[in-house]
Amino acid sequence: MSQTIDLTCPKCGAPLEVHQELSELSCPYCGYKKALVESDAVKIERLRTDAYKEVALHRQNTMKKAKTAFARSLRNTPKRIALIILIVFAVILIIPAISELAYSVRYSNYRKERAEKTFTWPKSGLSSLIPKPQSSNGELYLDGGETLSVYVANTPEDQFNQYIEDCREAGFSIGINQYSSYYEAYDEPGNYLDISYDEDNNEMHIRLEKAIETAEIEWPDNPLAQLLPIPESLDGNISQDSNEGCVIYLSGMTKSDFTRYARKCVQAGFSESYLQDTTFYGSDAEGNTLSMDYLPSRLLKIRISAPYR
């Protein structure tokens, strides 16, 4: 905001800049002096400036009083504030660390207890399809004769690698998927084997699933299955049938049959997002998702799921 008033010397005509608070005109060129009479514009400008000054001064005084009060409060309770800050940091940093340590100790104890257990290898059923591991330390579970799960402790890496070779020789050599610490494969009847290795704990995990048994089926009448075209062959197995999801296995289909059926699903509204030799993913306008896999056991696995609500 301007603090001067532009005037002209009435005697010599020289341009003058006069501070608005002065009450007398003095020309530096000719020495002319004259009392100033405030015009309305000058008077309004001066009043506005005074008002701004008054507001700014009041704000400055208010902030100063607030800072003084805050500083006085800090001087009176420094120990209390330091204690509060210390407690907050303890909650944020120390307690989660203690919780994580406690979990680590519990897991370590659980792993140790499991490694000290022993299991007996069954002489019949699914276990007869694969070799017995060298170590008998760990845990073994049988789920209704359909699934065998084994956690084998005290297994060096060379024993893990040898066990994979033994399983391969036992017939699990179809559709192999393998890398350094993992192996999966099917045998001729369609039994599925999954082996993984934890090198940090020298522990081998074995999972063997019984082959899917198929028979003549009726196509499910739930709303999800009805969104799909009915295949020509209905020899299969329905493992899940609900409004949330449906899983159907079909046999008697070739890879070409699989591709043709995937194209029909696209025409039925499941926009193709991924289609390769043995895999299809798609979804429809309602958010239902469809995945299909042509398994090495020569089964087509169809999974259709409703959107998560």
Coordinates of C-alpha atoms in Angstrom, one line a residue:
M1 CA 0.0 0.0 0.0
S2 CA 1.4 3.4 -1.0
Q3 CA 2.7 5.7 1.8
T4 CA 3.1 8.8 -0.3
I5 CA 0.9 11.3 -2.1
D6 CA 1.9 12.6 -5.6
L7 CA 1.6 16.5 -5.7
T8 CA 3.0 19.4 -7.7
C9 CA 4.7 22.4 -6.2
P10 CA 2.3 25.4 -6.7
K11 CA 5.2 27.8 -7.1
C12 CA 7.8 26.1 -9.3
G13 CA 5.7 23.2 -10.7
A14 CA 8.2 20.6 -9.6
P15 CA 6.8 17.0 -9.0
L16 CA 6.7 16.1 -5.3
E17 CA 6.2 12.9 -3.4
V18 CA 4.9 13.8 0.1
H19 CA 4.5 11.3 2.9
Q20 CA 0.7 11.1 3.7
E21 CA 1.3 11.7 7.5
L22 CA 3.0 15.1 6.9
S23 CA 0.9 18.2 7.5
E24 CA 3.2 20.7 5.6
L25 CA 4.3 20.9 2.0
S26 CA 8.0 21.7 1.6
C27 CA 9.5 22.0 -1.9
P28 CA 13.2 21.0 -2.1
Y29 CA 13.7 22.9 -5.3
C30 CA 12.4 26.4 -4.5
G31 CA 11.9 26.3 -0.7
Y32 CA 8.1 26.9 -1.0
K33 CA 6.2 25.8 2.2
K34 CA 2.5 25.5 2.7
A35 CA 0.2 23.8 5.1
L36 CA -1.5 20.7 3.6
V37 CA -5.2 20.2 3.7
E38 CA -6.3 16.6 3.5
S39 CA -8.5 15.7 0.6
D40 CA -11.2 13.1 1.2
A41 CA -9.1 10.5 -0.7
V42 CA -6.1 11.2 1.5
K43 CA -8.2 11.1 4.6
I44 CA -9.8 7.7 3.7
E45 CA -6.4 6.3 2.8
R46 CA -4.9 7.4 6.1
L47 CA -7.8 5.9 8.1
R48 CA -7.5 2.6 6.2
T49 CA -3.8 2.4 6.9
D50 CA -4.4 3.2 10.6
A51 CA -7.0 0.4 10.7
Y52 CA -4.6 -2.1 9.2
K53 CA -1.9 -1.1 11.7
E54 CA -4.3 -1.5 14.6
V55 CA -5.4 -5.1 13.4
A56 CA -1.8 -6.2 12.8
L57 CA -0.8 -4.9 16.2
H58 CA -3.6 -6.7 18.0
R59 CA -2.8 -9.9 16.2
Q60 CA 0.9 -9.6 17.1
N61 CA 0.0 -9.0 20.8
T62 CA -2.3 -12.0 20.8
M63 CA 0.3 -14.3 19.3
K64 CA 2.9 -13.0 21.8
K65 CA 0.6 -13.7 24.8
A66 CA -0.1 -17.2 23.5
K67 CA 3.6 -18.0 23.0
T68 CA 4.3 -16.7 26.5
A69 CA 1.5 -18.9 28.0
F70 CA 2.8 -22.0 26.1
A71 CA 6.4 -21.4 27.2
R72 CA 5.3 -21.0 30.8
S73 CA 3.3 -24.3 30.6
L74 CA 6.4 -26.1 29.3
R75 CA 8.6 -24.7 32.1
N76 CA 6.1 -25.9 34.7
T77 CA 5.6 -29.5 33.4
P78 CA 8.7 -30.6 31.4
K79 CA 9.1 -33.9 33.3
R80 CA 5.5 -34.9 32.7
I81 CA 5.7 -34.1 29.0
A82 CA 9.0 -36.1 28.7
L83 CA 7.3 -39.0 30.4
I84 CA 4.3 -39.0 28.1
I85 CA 6.6 -38.9 25.0
L86 CA 8.6 -41.8 26.4
I87 CA 5.5 -43.9 27.0
V88 CA 4.2 -43.1 23.5
F89 CA 7.4 -44.2 21.9
A90 CA 7.4 -47.4 24.0
V91 CA 3.9 -48.3 22.8
I92 CA 4.8 -47.6 19.2
L93 CA 8.2 -49.2 19.1
I94 CA 8.8 -51.6 22.0
I95 CA 5.5 -53.5 22.2
P96 CA 5.3 -54.6 18.6
A97 CA 8.9 -55.8 18.9
I98 CA 8.1 -57.8 22.0
S99 CA 5.0 -59.3 20.2
E100 CA 7.1 -60.3 17.2
L101 CA 9.8 -61.8 19.5
A102 CA 7.1 -63.8 21.4
Y103 CA 5.7 -65.1 18.1
S104 CA 9.2 -66.1 16.9
V105 CA 9.8 -68.0 20.2
R106 CA 6.4 -69.8 20.0
Y107 CA 7.0 -70.8 16.4
S108 CA 10.6 -71.9 17.1
N109 CA 9.3 -74.1 20.0
Y110 CA 6.5 -75.5 17.8
R111 CA 9.0 -76.4 15.1
K112 CA 11.3 -78.0 17.6
E113 CA 8.5 -80.1 19.1
R114 CA 7.4 -81.2 15.7
A115 CA 10.9 -82.2 14.7
E116 CA 11.1 -84.3 17.8
K117 CA 7.9 -86.2 17.0
T118 CA 8.0 -89.5 14.9
F119 CA 5.5 -90.9 12.5
T120 CA 4.8 -94.4 11.2
W121 CA 4.6 -94.8 7.4
P122 CA 1.3 -96.5 6.4
K123 CA 1.7 -99.7 4.5
S124 CA -1.4 -99.2 2.3
G125 CA -3.4 -96.5 0.7
L126 CA -2.0 -93.3 -0.8
S127 CA 1.4 -93.8 1.0
S128 CA 2.0 -96.9 -1.0
L129 CA 2.2 -94.8 -4.2
I130 CA 5.3 -92.9 -3.1
P131 CA 8.6 -93.9 -1.4
K132 CA 9.0 -93.7 2.4
P133 CA 11.2 -90.7 3.4
Q134 CA 14.6 -91.5 5.0
S135 CA 13.7 -89.5 8.2
S136 CA 10.7 -90.5 10.4
N137 CA 10.8 -87.3 12.4
G138 CA 7.8 -85.0 11.8
E139 CA 4.1 -85.3 11.4
L140 CA 1.8 -87.3 9.0
Y141 CA -1.8 -86.7 8.3
L142 CA -4.4 -88.6 6.3
D143 CA -7.6 -86.8 5.2
G144 CA -10.2 -89.5 4.6
G145 CA -8.0 -91.4 2.3
E146 CA -8.1 -88.6 -0.2
T147 CA -5.1 -86.6 0.8
L148 CA -1.8 -87.5 2.5
S149 CA 0.2 -84.7 4.1
V150 CA 3.7 -85.3 5.6
Y151 CA 6.1 -82.8 7.3
V152 CA 9.5 -84.5 7.4
A153 CA 12.1 -83.0 9.7
N154 CA 15.9 -83.6 9.8
T155 CA 16.1 -83.8 6.0
P156 CA 19.3 -82.5 4.4
E157 CA 19.1 -81.0 0.9
D158 CA 20.7 -84.0 -0.8
Q159 CA 18.0 -86.3 0.7
F160 CA 15.3 -84.0 -0.6
N161 CA 16.8 -84.1 -4.1
Q162 CA 17.1 -87.9 -3.9
Y163 CA 13.5 -88.2 -2.8
I164 CA 12.4 -86.3 -5.9
E165 CA 14.3 -88.8 -8.1
D166 CA 12.7 -91.7 -6.2
C167 CA 9.2 -90.2 -6.8
R168 CA 9.9 -89.7 -10.4
E169 CA 10.9 -93.4 -10.8
A170 CA 7.7 -94.3 -8.9
G171 CA 5.7 -92.9 -11.8
F172 CA 5.2 -89.2 -10.9
S173 CA 6.7 -87.9 -14.1
I174 CA 3.7 -86.3 -15.9
G175 CA 3.2 -82.6 -16.1
I176 CA 6.4 -81.9 -14.1
N177 CA 6.9 -78.5 -12.6
Q178 CA 10.2 -78.2 -10.8
Y179 CA 12.7 -75.7 -9.5
S180 CA 15.3 -75.7 -6.7
S181 CA 13.1 -76.3 -3.7
Y182 CA 9.8 -77.5 -5.3
Y183 CA 8.5 -80.4 -7.4
E184 CA 5.0 -81.3 -8.6
A185 CA 3.8 -84.0 -11.0
Y186 CA 1.1 -86.5 -11.8
D187 CA 1.2 -90.2 -12.3
E188 CA -0.6 -92.1 -15.0
P189 CA -3.8 -92.6 -13.0
G190 CA -4.0 -88.9 -12.2
N191 CA -2.7 -88.8 -8.6
Y192 CA -1.1 -85.5 -7.8
L193 CA 2.2 -85.0 -5.9
D194 CA 3.5 -81.8 -4.4
I195 CA 6.9 -81.6 -2.6
S196 CA 8.5 -78.5 -1.2
Y197 CA 11.7 -78.0 0.8
D198 CA 12.6 -75.5 3.6
E199 CA 16.4 -75.3 3.6
D200 CA 16.5 -73.1 6.6
N201 CA 15.0 -75.8 8.8
N202 CA 15.9 -78.9 6.8
E203 CA 12.2 -79.8 6.5
M204 CA 10.5 -81.4 3.6
H205 CA 6.7 -81.0 2.9
I206 CA 4.9 -83.7 1.0
R207 CA 1.3 -83.5 -0.2
L208 CA -0.3 -86.4 -2.2
E209 CA -3.8 -86.1 -3.6
K210 CA -5.8 -89.0 -4.8
A211 CA -6.8 -88.9 -8.5
I212 CA -10.2 -87.5 -9.2
E213 CA -12.8 -90.2 -9.8
T214 CA -15.2 -89.5 -12.6
A215 CA -18.6 -90.7 -13.6
E216 CA -21.6 -89.5 -15.5
I217 CA -22.8 -86.3 -14.0
E218 CA -25.7 -83.9 -14.4
W219 CA -24.8 -80.3 -15.1
P220 CA -25.4 -78.2 -11.9
D221 CA -28.5 -76.1 -11.9
N222 CA -27.1 -73.4 -9.6
P223 CA -27.0 -69.8 -11.1
L224 CA -23.3 -69.8 -11.6
A225 CA -23.0 -73.1 -13.5
Q226 CA -26.0 -72.0 -15.7
L227 CA -23.9 -69.1 -17.0
L228 CA -21.6 -71.6 -18.8
P229 CA -22.3 -73.6 -21.9
I230 CA -23.0 -77.3 -21.1
P231 CA -20.1 -79.4 -22.5
E232 CA -20.7 -82.2 -24.9
S233 CA -19.1 -84.8 -22.5
L234 CA -20.6 -85.0 -19.0
D235 CA -18.2 -87.6 -17.6
G236 CA -16.6 -85.9 -14.6
N237 CA -16.8 -84.9 -10.9
I238 CA -18.5 -82.0 -9.1
S239 CA -16.3 -81.1 -6.1
Q240 CA -18.1 -77.8 -5.2
D241 CA -21.6 -76.7 -6.0
S242 CA -22.9 -73.5 -4.3
N243 CA -24.0 -69.9 -5.1
E244 CA -20.5 -68.6 -4.2
G245 CA -18.5 -71.0 -6.3
C246 CA -18.6 -74.1 -8.4
V247 CA -15.8 -76.5 -9.3
I248 CA -16.3 -79.2 -11.9
Y249 CA -13.8 -81.7 -13.3
L250 CA -14.4 -83.1 -16.8
S251 CA -12.7 -86.1 -18.4
G252 CA -12.7 -87.3 -22.0
M253 CA -11.6 -83.9 -23.4
T254 CA -8.6 -83.2 -25.5
K255 CA -6.6 -80.0 -25.6
S256 CA -8.5 -79.0 -28.7
D257 CA -11.8 -79.7 -27.0
F258 CA -10.6 -77.4 -24.2
T259 CA -9.8 -74.5 -26.5
R260 CA -13.1 -74.9 -28.3
Y261 CA -15.0 -74.9 -25.0
A262 CA -13.0 -71.8 -23.8
R263 CA -14.2 -70.0 -27.0
K264 CA -17.8 -70.9 -26.3
C265 CA -17.4 -69.4 -22.8
V266 CA -16.2 -66.2 -24.3
Q267 CA -19.3 -66.1 -26.6
A268 CA -21.4 -66.7 -23.4
G269 CA -20.1 -63.4 -22.0
F270 CA -16.9 -64.3 -20.2
S271 CA -14.5 -61.9 -21.8
E272 CA -11.1 -63.5 -22.4
S273 CA -8.3 -62.1 -20.3
Y274 CA -5.9 -65.0 -20.7
L275 CA -5.9 -68.0 -22.9
Q276 CA -3.0 -70.3 -23.6
D277 CA -2.3 -73.9 -24.3
T278 CA -3.9 -75.3 -21.1
T279 CA -5.2 -72.3 -19.1
F280 CA -8.1 -69.8 -19.5
Y281 CA -9.1 -66.8 -17.3
G282 CA -12.1 -64.6 -17.9
S283 CA -14.9 -62.6 -16.3
D284 CA -18.4 -61.4 -17.2
A285 CA -20.2 -58.1 -16.9
E286 CA -21.5 -59.0 -13.4
G287 CA -18.0 -59.7 -12.0
N288 CA -18.3 -63.5 -12.0
T289 CA -14.9 -65.0 -12.7
L290 CA -14.0 -68.2 -14.7
S291 CA -10.8 -70.1 -14.6
M292 CA -10.1 -73.4 -16.5
D293 CA -7.1 -75.6 -16.5
Y294 CA -6.4 -78.6 -18.7
L295 CA -4.5 -80.8 -16.2
P296 CA -1.7 -83.3 -17.2
S297 CA -4.0 -86.0 -15.8
R298 CA -6.2 -85.2 -18.9
L299 CA -8.9 -83.6 -16.8
L300 CA -10.4 -80.2 -17.4
K301 CA -10.8 -78.3 -14.1
I302 CA -13.5 -75.6 -14.3
R303 CA -13.9 -73.0 -11.5
I304 CA -16.5 -70.3 -11.6
S305 CA -16.8 -67.8 -8.7
A306 CA -19.3 -65.1 -7.8
P307 CA -17.9 -61.6 -7.0
Y308 CA -16.8 -61.0 -3.5
R309 CA -19.4 -58.9 -1.7

